[in-house]
């Protein structure tokens, strides 16, 4: 029969609030990290990236924080809008493995107007 | 400009049949990646090409899966003797080069359903 998919962690926020999405990555040898946004029926879309020699990087309304000590990555979205509703994935690239990406489970962000 | 395109968008097949999924990368991108995404999970790496050659095929689950990119542009993912567990969305991505720090641009995926 059909397998049941995993239930994604869900974050529900009010429009205009800030959102924080967290991700624990798996490999100490990872040196490049990317956040992707995926809307229903579409492929993942690049949001922001960070290299392991940085601990913070800012984009337009988004900030990524990297804590290599505890292998933790976070995505902060300022002034969250309904159009931000989607599933967000972190992905890591392990040094020496070319462009191969390892994705985390994902978090579903729901923005209430 | 045109992004990554994948055909078909949906494919329904019966257990045991053979399927081919096609990916057209962004023009000029030398690297092409295939990922598989099951319901409620993140994409899972299958294989990537640098030019015509498979640089890393460590993610292919078994020998029923095979991919080609004969002219360094379009790629085809081939699945023999499909099983119900192969049902998933198959995503293709391309990047300018097959190295880290090169943004991967994803296509919309092909949803494969094996009955």
PDB file of C-alpha atoms in Angstrom:
ATOM      1  CA  UNK A   1       0.000   0.000   0.000  1.00  0.00           C
ATOM      2  CA  UNK A   2       0.920   3.665  -0.076  1.00  0.00           C
ATOM      3  CA  UNK A   3       3.504   4.674   2.484  1.00  0.00           C
ATOM      4  CA  UNK A   4       2.653   7.471   4.866  1.00  0.00           C
ATOM      5  CA  UNK A   5       4.872  10.510   4.562  1.00  0.00           C
ATOM      6  CA  UNK A   6       6.570  12.018   7.534  1.00  0.00           C
ATOM      7  CA  UNK A   7       4.815  14.916   9.206  1.00  0.00           C
ATOM      8  CA  UNK A   8       6.876  18.026   8.667  1.00  0.00           C
ATOM      9  CA  UNK A   9       7.556  20.313  11.620  1.00  0.00           C
ATOM     10  CA  UNK A  10       5.261  23.301  11.245  1.00  0.00           C
ATOM     11  CA  UNK A  11       5.783  26.917  12.212  1.00  0.00           C
ATOM     12  CA  UNK A  12       2.749  29.175  12.225  1.00  0.00           C
ATOM     13  CA  UNK A  13       3.273  32.940  12.445  1.00  0.00           C
ATOM     14  CA  UNK A  14       1.213  36.084  12.079  1.00  0.00           C
ATOM     15  CA  UNK A  15       1.827  38.306   9.080  1.00  0.00           C
ATOM     16  CA  UNK A  16       4.390  40.947   9.959  1.00  0.00           C
ATOM     17  CA  UNK A  17       6.071  38.894  12.688  1.00  0.00           C
ATOM     18  CA  UNK A  18       9.606  37.555  12.387  1.00  0.00           C
ATOM     19  CA  UNK A  19      10.103  33.848  11.710  1.00  0.00           C
ATOM     20  CA  UNK A  20      12.977  31.637  12.803  1.00  0.00           C
ATOM     21  CA  UNK A  21      13.448  28.241  11.205  1.00  0.00           C
ATOM     22  CA  UNK A  22      16.064  25.902  12.626  1.00  0.00           C
ATOM     23  CA  UNK A  23      18.097  23.080  11.171  1.00  0.00           C
ATOM     24  CA  UNK A  24      20.609  20.651  12.639  1.00  0.00           C
ATOM     25  CA  UNK A  25      23.106  19.422  10.098  1.00  0.00           C
ATOM     26  CA  UNK A  26      24.850  16.119  10.200  1.00  0.00           C
ATOM     27  CA  UNK A  27      28.418  16.274   9.006  1.00  0.00           C
ATOM     28  CA  UNK A  28      31.353  18.108  10.577  1.00  0.00           C
ATOM     29  CA  UNK A  29      33.046  18.147   7.159  1.00  0.00           C
ATOM     30  CA  UNK A  30      30.264  20.242   5.619  1.00  0.00           C
ATOM     31  CA  UNK A  31      31.578  23.615   4.560  1.00  0.00           C
ATOM     32  CA  UNK A  32      28.725  25.176   2.609  1.00  0.00           C
ATOM     33  CA  UNK A  33      25.090  25.539   3.580  1.00  0.00           C
ATOM     34  CA  UNK A  34      22.040  26.674   1.681  1.00  0.00           C
ATOM     35  CA  UNK A  35      18.441  27.459   2.550  1.00  0.00           C
ATOM     36  CA  UNK A  36      15.779  26.587  -0.017  1.00  0.00           C
ATOM     37  CA  UNK A  37      12.100  27.494  -0.202  1.00  0.00           C
ATOM     38  CA  UNK A  38       9.705  25.037  -1.816  1.00  0.00           C
ATOM     39  CA  UNK A  39       6.146  25.899  -2.720  1.00  0.00           C
ATOM     40  CA  UNK A  40       3.594  23.228  -3.468  1.00  0.00           C
ATOM     41  CA  UNK A  41       4.130  21.629  -6.876  1.00  0.00           C
ATOM     42  CA  UNK A  42       7.409  23.437  -7.506  1.00  0.00           C
ATOM     43  CA  UNK A  43      11.084  22.679  -7.201  1.00  0.00           C
ATOM     44  CA  UNK A  44      13.209  24.137  -4.382  1.00  0.00           C
ATOM     45  CA  UNK A  45      14.172  27.778  -4.826  1.00  0.00           C
ATOM     46  CA  UNK A  46      17.469  29.198  -3.501  1.00  0.00           C
ATOM     47  CA  UNK A  47      17.087  31.748  -0.715  1.00  0.00           C
ATOM     48  CA  UNK A  48      20.485  32.330   0.833  1.00  0.00           C
ATOM     49  CA  UNK A  49      23.755  30.516   1.419  1.00  0.00           C
ATOM     50  CA  UNK A  50      26.653  30.668   3.846  1.00  0.00           C
ATOM     51  CA  UNK A  51      30.142  29.248   3.896  1.00  0.00           C
ATOM     52  CA  UNK A  52      31.667  27.640   6.966  1.00  0.00           C
ATOM     53  CA  UNK A  53      34.144  30.484   7.474  1.00  0.00           C
ATOM     54  CA  UNK A  54      31.211  32.786   8.320  1.00  0.00           C
ATOM     55  CA  UNK A  55      28.704  32.733  11.158  1.00  0.00           C
ATOM     56  CA  UNK A  56      26.166  35.186   9.761  1.00  0.00           C
ATOM     57  CA  UNK A  57      24.999  36.368   6.381  1.00  0.00           C
ATOM     58  CA  UNK A  58      22.194  38.741   5.521  1.00  0.00           C
ATOM     59  CA  UNK A  59      20.028  39.082   2.472  1.00  0.00           C
ATOM     60  CA  UNK A  60      16.865  40.947   1.735  1.00  0.00           C
ATOM     61  CA  UNK A  61      14.592  40.240   4.752  1.00  0.00           C
ATOM     62  CA  UNK A  62      16.500  37.025   5.458  1.00  0.00           C
ATOM     63  CA  UNK A  63      19.445  36.223   7.708  1.00  0.00           C
ATOM     64  CA  UNK A  64      21.240  32.913   8.057  1.00  0.00           C
ATOM     65  CA  UNK A  65      23.161  32.059  11.229  1.00  0.00           C
ATOM     66  CA  UNK A  66      25.654  29.229  11.447  1.00  0.00           C
ATOM     67  CA  UNK A  67      26.894  27.665  14.678  1.00  0.00           C
ATOM     68  CA  UNK A  68      29.532  25.098  13.784  1.00  0.00           C
ATOM     69  CA  UNK A  69      30.149  24.142  17.404  1.00  0.00           C
ATOM     70  CA  UNK A  70      26.711  22.577  17.722  1.00  0.00           C
ATOM     71  CA  UNK A  71      26.162  22.009  13.973  1.00  0.00           C
ATOM     72  CA  UNK A  72      23.157  24.277  13.862  1.00  0.00           C
ATOM     73  CA  UNK A  73      21.821  26.536  11.155  1.00  0.00           C
ATOM     74  CA  UNK A  74      18.941  28.973  11.344  1.00  0.00           C
ATOM     75  CA  UNK A  75      16.996  31.091   8.893  1.00  0.00           C
ATOM     76  CA  UNK A  76      15.414  34.298  10.096  1.00  0.00           C
ATOM     77  CA  UNK A  77      12.729  35.961   7.987  1.00  0.00           C
ATOM     78  CA  UNK A  78      11.852  39.517   8.930  1.00  0.00           C
ATOM     79  CA  UNK A  79       8.325  40.878   8.575  1.00  0.00           C
ATOM     80  CA  UNK A  80       6.931  37.585   7.346  1.00  0.00           C
ATOM     81  CA  UNK A  81       4.423  37.858   4.513  1.00  0.00           C
ATOM     82  CA  UNK A  82       1.745  35.436   3.252  1.00  0.00           C
ATOM     83  CA  UNK A  83       3.922  34.797   0.188  1.00  0.00           C
ATOM     84  CA  UNK A  84       6.555  33.329   2.499  1.00  0.00           C
ATOM     85  CA  UNK A  85       4.286  30.369   3.245  1.00  0.00           C
ATOM     86  CA  UNK A  86       6.120  27.295   1.981  1.00  0.00           C
ATOM     87  CA  UNK A  87       8.342  24.436   3.109  1.00  0.00           C
ATOM     88  CA  UNK A  88      11.897  25.488   3.948  1.00  0.00           C
ATOM     89  CA  UNK A  89      14.851  23.125   3.670  1.00  0.00           C
ATOM     90  CA  UNK A  90      18.416  23.490   4.771  1.00  0.00           C
ATOM     91  CA  UNK A  91      21.034  21.726   2.674  1.00  0.00           C
ATOM     92  CA  UNK A  92      24.701  21.025   3.308  1.00  0.00           C
ATOM     93  CA  UNK A  93      27.604  20.383   1.002  1.00  0.00           C
ATOM     94  CA  UNK A  94      30.448  18.230   2.240  1.00  0.00           C
ATOM     95  CA  UNK A  95      33.931  19.385   1.284  1.00  0.00           C
ATOM     96  CA  UNK A  96      35.437  17.238  -1.461  1.00  0.00           C
ATOM     97  CA  UNK A  97      32.107  15.917  -2.724  1.00  0.00           C
ATOM     98  CA  UNK A  98      31.578  18.381  -5.548  1.00  0.00           C
ATOM     99  CA  UNK A  99      28.165  19.985  -5.697  1.00  0.00           C
ATOM    100  CA  UNK A 100      26.240  17.131  -4.076  1.00  0.00           C
ATOM    101  CA  UNK A 101      23.729  18.475  -1.543  1.00  0.00           C
ATOM    102  CA  UNK A 102      22.332  16.720   1.508  1.00  0.00           C
ATOM    103  CA  UNK A 103      18.934  18.092   2.489  1.00  0.00           C
ATOM    104  CA  UNK A 104      17.341  18.211   5.903  1.00  0.00           C
ATOM    105  CA  UNK A 105      13.752  17.210   6.599  1.00  0.00           C
ATOM    106  CA  UNK A 106      12.185  20.629   6.113  1.00  0.00           C
ATOM    107  CA  UNK A 107       9.890  22.947   8.058  1.00  0.00           C
ATOM    108  CA  UNK A 108       6.510  24.096   6.858  1.00  0.00           C
ATOM    109  CA  UNK A 109       5.948  27.814   7.429  1.00  0.00           C
ATOM    110  CA  UNK A 110       2.353  28.996   7.562  1.00  0.00           C
ATOM    111  CA  UNK A 111       1.705  32.739   7.629  1.00  0.00           C
ATOM    112  CA  UNK A 112      -1.671  33.910   8.873  1.00  0.00           C
ATOM    113  CA  UNK A 113      -2.925  37.206   7.452  1.00  0.00           C
TER     114      UNK A 113
ATOM    115  CA  UNK B   1      15.791  33.194 -19.626  1.00  0.00           C
ATOM    116  CA  UNK B   2      14.441  29.664 -19.509  1.00  0.00           C
ATOM    117  CA  UNK B   3      14.943  27.697 -16.343  1.00  0.00           C
ATOM    118  CA  UNK B   4      15.362  23.966 -15.870  1.00  0.00           C
ATOM    119  CA  UNK B   5      12.559  22.038 -17.494  1.00  0.00           C
ATOM    120  CA  UNK B   6      11.460  18.467 -16.845  1.00  0.00           C
ATOM    121  CA  UNK B   7       9.162  16.197 -18.804  1.00  0.00           C
ATOM    122  CA  UNK B   8       6.728  14.702 -18.254  1.00  0.00           C
ATOM    123  CA  UNK B   9       5.336  16.611 -15.294  1.00  0.00           C
ATOM    124  CA  UNK B  10       3.428  13.517 -14.220  1.00  0.00           C
ATOM    125  CA  UNK B  11       3.967   9.874 -15.050  1.00  0.00           C
ATOM    126  CA  UNK B  12       1.762   7.011 -13.974  1.00  0.00           C
ATOM    127  CA  UNK B  13       3.000   3.515 -14.688  1.00  0.00           C
ATOM    128  CA  UNK B  14       2.424  -0.028 -13.593  1.00  0.00           C
ATOM    129  CA  UNK B  15       4.726  -2.066 -11.440  1.00  0.00           C
ATOM    130  CA  UNK B  16       7.387  -3.752 -13.532  1.00  0.00           C
ATOM    131  CA  UNK B  17       7.346  -1.218 -16.375  1.00  0.00           C
ATOM    132  CA  UNK B  18      10.249   0.882 -17.650  1.00  0.00           C
ATOM    133  CA  UNK B  19      10.181   4.690 -17.461  1.00  0.00           C
ATOM    134  CA  UNK B  20      12.327   7.542 -18.702  1.00  0.00           C
ATOM    135  CA  UNK B  21      12.359  10.990 -17.169  1.00  0.00           C
ATOM    136  CA  UNK B  22      13.889  13.905 -19.040  1.00  0.00           C
ATOM    137  CA  UNK B  23      15.691  17.015 -17.826  1.00  0.00           C
ATOM    138  CA  UNK B  24      16.650  20.086 -19.864  1.00  0.00           C
ATOM    139  CA  UNK B  25      19.149  22.149 -17.874  1.00  0.00           C
ATOM    140  CA  UNK B  26      19.816  25.853 -18.151  1.00  0.00           C
ATOM    141  CA  UNK B  27      21.867  26.547 -21.256  1.00  0.00           C
ATOM    142  CA  UNK B  28      25.568  26.727 -20.481  1.00  0.00           C
ATOM    143  CA  UNK B  29      25.352  24.867 -17.185  1.00  0.00           C
ATOM    144  CA  UNK B  30      27.924  22.095 -17.138  1.00  0.00           C
ATOM    145  CA  UNK B  31      26.676  20.327 -14.018  1.00  0.00           C
ATOM    146  CA  UNK B  32      23.372  18.483 -13.761  1.00  0.00           C
ATOM    147  CA  UNK B  33      21.915  16.791 -10.699  1.00  0.00           C
ATOM    148  CA  UNK B  34      19.107  14.336 -10.060  1.00  0.00           C
ATOM    149  CA  UNK B  35      17.344  14.149  -6.715  1.00  0.00           C
ATOM    150  CA  UNK B  36      14.342  12.174  -5.510  1.00  0.00           C
ATOM    151  CA  UNK B  37      11.805  13.598  -3.085  1.00  0.00           C
ATOM    152  CA  UNK B  38       9.335  11.417  -1.224  1.00  0.00           C
ATOM    153  CA  UNK B  39       6.235  12.846   0.398  1.00  0.00           C
ATOM    154  CA  UNK B  40       7.061  14.970   3.417  1.00  0.00           C
ATOM    155  CA  UNK B  41      10.809  14.640   3.045  1.00  0.00           C
ATOM    156  CA  UNK B  42      13.695  16.639   1.679  1.00  0.00           C
ATOM    157  CA  UNK B  43      15.232  15.872  -1.712  1.00  0.00           C
ATOM    158  CA  UNK B  44      17.617  12.923  -1.710  1.00  0.00           C
ATOM    159  CA  UNK B  45      20.670  12.993  -3.982  1.00  0.00           C
ATOM    160  CA  UNK B  46      20.827  10.376  -6.733  1.00  0.00           C
ATOM    161  CA  UNK B  47      23.541  11.306  -9.242  1.00  0.00           C
ATOM    162  CA  UNK B  48      25.337  14.253 -10.751  1.00  0.00           C
ATOM    163  CA  UNK B  49      27.027  14.878 -14.067  1.00  0.00           C
ATOM    164  CA  UNK B  50      29.902  17.151 -14.895  1.00  0.00           C
ATOM    165  CA  UNK B  51      29.626  17.439 -18.656  1.00  0.00           C
ATOM    166  CA  UNK B  52      28.838  14.035 -20.130  1.00  0.00           C
ATOM    167  CA  UNK B  53      30.259  11.934 -17.340  1.00  0.00           C
ATOM    168  CA  UNK B  54      28.706  10.900 -14.051  1.00  0.00           C
ATOM    169  CA  UNK B  55      30.907  12.501 -11.407  1.00  0.00           C
ATOM    170  CA  UNK B  56      29.074  10.907  -8.500  1.00  0.00           C
ATOM    171  CA  UNK B  57      26.393   8.210  -8.745  1.00  0.00           C
ATOM    172  CA  UNK B  58      26.550   7.149  -5.116  1.00  0.00           C
ATOM    173  CA  UNK B  59      22.905   8.007  -4.506  1.00  0.00           C
ATOM    174  CA  UNK B  60      21.388   5.641  -7.067  1.00  0.00           C
ATOM    175  CA  UNK B  61      19.498   3.123  -4.914  1.00  0.00           C
ATOM    176  CA  UNK B  62      20.159   0.032  -7.043  1.00  0.00           C
ATOM    177  CA  UNK B  63      20.984  -1.119 -10.555  1.00  0.00           C
ATOM    178  CA  UNK B  64      17.431  -0.528 -11.773  1.00  0.00           C
ATOM    179  CA  UNK B  65      18.273   3.167 -11.888  1.00  0.00           C
ATOM    180  CA  UNK B  66      20.476   4.603 -14.593  1.00  0.00           C
ATOM    181  CA  UNK B  67      21.048   8.079 -16.002  1.00  0.00           C
ATOM    182  CA  UNK B  68      22.741   9.429 -19.092  1.00  0.00           C
ATOM    183  CA  UNK B  69      23.783  12.783 -20.460  1.00  0.00           C
ATOM    184  CA  UNK B  70      25.302  11.908 -23.837  1.00  0.00           C
ATOM    185  CA  UNK B  71      25.923  15.419 -25.178  1.00  0.00           C
ATOM    186  CA  UNK B  72      26.484  17.238 -21.923  1.00  0.00           C
ATOM    187  CA  UNK B  73      23.118  18.955 -21.987  1.00  0.00           C
ATOM    188  CA  UNK B  74      19.842  17.027 -21.729  1.00  0.00           C
ATOM    189  CA  UNK B  75      19.793  14.141 -19.266  1.00  0.00           C
ATOM    190  CA  UNK B  76      17.519  11.136 -18.997  1.00  0.00           C
ATOM    191  CA  UNK B  77      16.897   9.179 -15.804  1.00  0.00           C
ATOM    192  CA  UNK B  78      15.886   5.613 -16.592  1.00  0.00           C
ATOM    193  CA  UNK B  79      14.171   3.253 -14.171  1.00  0.00           C
ATOM    194  CA  UNK B  80      13.739  -0.403 -15.046  1.00  0.00           C
ATOM    195  CA  UNK B  81      11.224  -2.814 -13.514  1.00  0.00           C
ATOM    196  CA  UNK B  82       9.577  -0.062 -11.509  1.00  0.00           C
ATOM    197  CA  UNK B  83       8.371  -0.803  -7.997  1.00  0.00           C
ATOM    198  CA  UNK B  84       5.727   0.949  -5.904  1.00  0.00           C
ATOM    199  CA  UNK B  85       8.491   2.276  -3.672  1.00  0.00           C
ATOM    200  CA  UNK B  86       9.884   4.237  -6.624  1.00  0.00           C
ATOM    201  CA  UNK B  87       6.881   6.556  -6.447  1.00  0.00           C
ATOM    202  CA  UNK B  88       8.199  10.049  -5.686  1.00  0.00           C
ATOM    203  CA  UNK B  89       8.919  13.401  -7.279  1.00  0.00           C
ATOM    204  CA  UNK B  90      12.129  13.291  -9.286  1.00  0.00           C
ATOM    205  CA  UNK B  91      13.870  16.648  -9.320  1.00  0.00           C
ATOM    206  CA  UNK B  92      16.564  17.827 -11.656  1.00  0.00           C
ATOM    207  CA  UNK B  93      18.891  20.750 -10.999  1.00  0.00           C
ATOM    208  CA  UNK B  94      21.697  22.384 -12.911  1.00  0.00           C
ATOM    209  CA  UNK B  95      24.560  24.688 -11.991  1.00  0.00           C
ATOM    210  CA  UNK B  96      27.234  26.568 -13.868  1.00  0.00           C
ATOM    211  CA  UNK B  97      29.893  24.214 -12.540  1.00  0.00           C
ATOM    212  CA  UNK B  98      29.781  21.016 -10.529  1.00  0.00           C
ATOM    213  CA  UNK B  99      31.489  22.372  -7.479  1.00  0.00           C
ATOM    214  CA  UNK B 100      30.430  23.690  -4.149  1.00  0.00           C
ATOM    215  CA  UNK B 101      29.374  27.342  -3.955  1.00  0.00           C
ATOM    216  CA  UNK B 102      27.623  27.122  -7.335  1.00  0.00           C
ATOM    217  CA  UNK B 103      23.907  27.755  -6.985  1.00  0.00           C
ATOM    218  CA  UNK B 104      21.770  24.843  -8.126  1.00  0.00           C
ATOM    219  CA  UNK B 105      18.620  25.781 -10.032  1.00  0.00           C
ATOM    220  CA  UNK B 106      15.846  23.238  -9.730  1.00  0.00           C
ATOM    221  CA  UNK B 107      13.198  22.216 -12.201  1.00  0.00           C
ATOM    222  CA  UNK B 108       9.554  21.626 -11.196  1.00  0.00           C
ATOM    223  CA  UNK B 109      10.046  17.877 -10.985  1.00  0.00           C
ATOM    224  CA  UNK B 110       8.378  14.808 -12.463  1.00  0.00           C
ATOM    225  CA  UNK B 111       5.848  13.122 -10.210  1.00  0.00           C
ATOM    226  CA  UNK B 112       6.161   9.371 -10.744  1.00  0.00           C
ATOM    227  CA  UNK B 113       3.397   7.098  -9.524  1.00  0.00           C
ATOM    228  CA  UNK B 114       3.863   3.350  -9.740  1.00  0.00           C
ATOM    229  CA  UNK B 115       0.616   1.440  -9.373  1.00  0.00           C
TER     230      UNK B 115
END
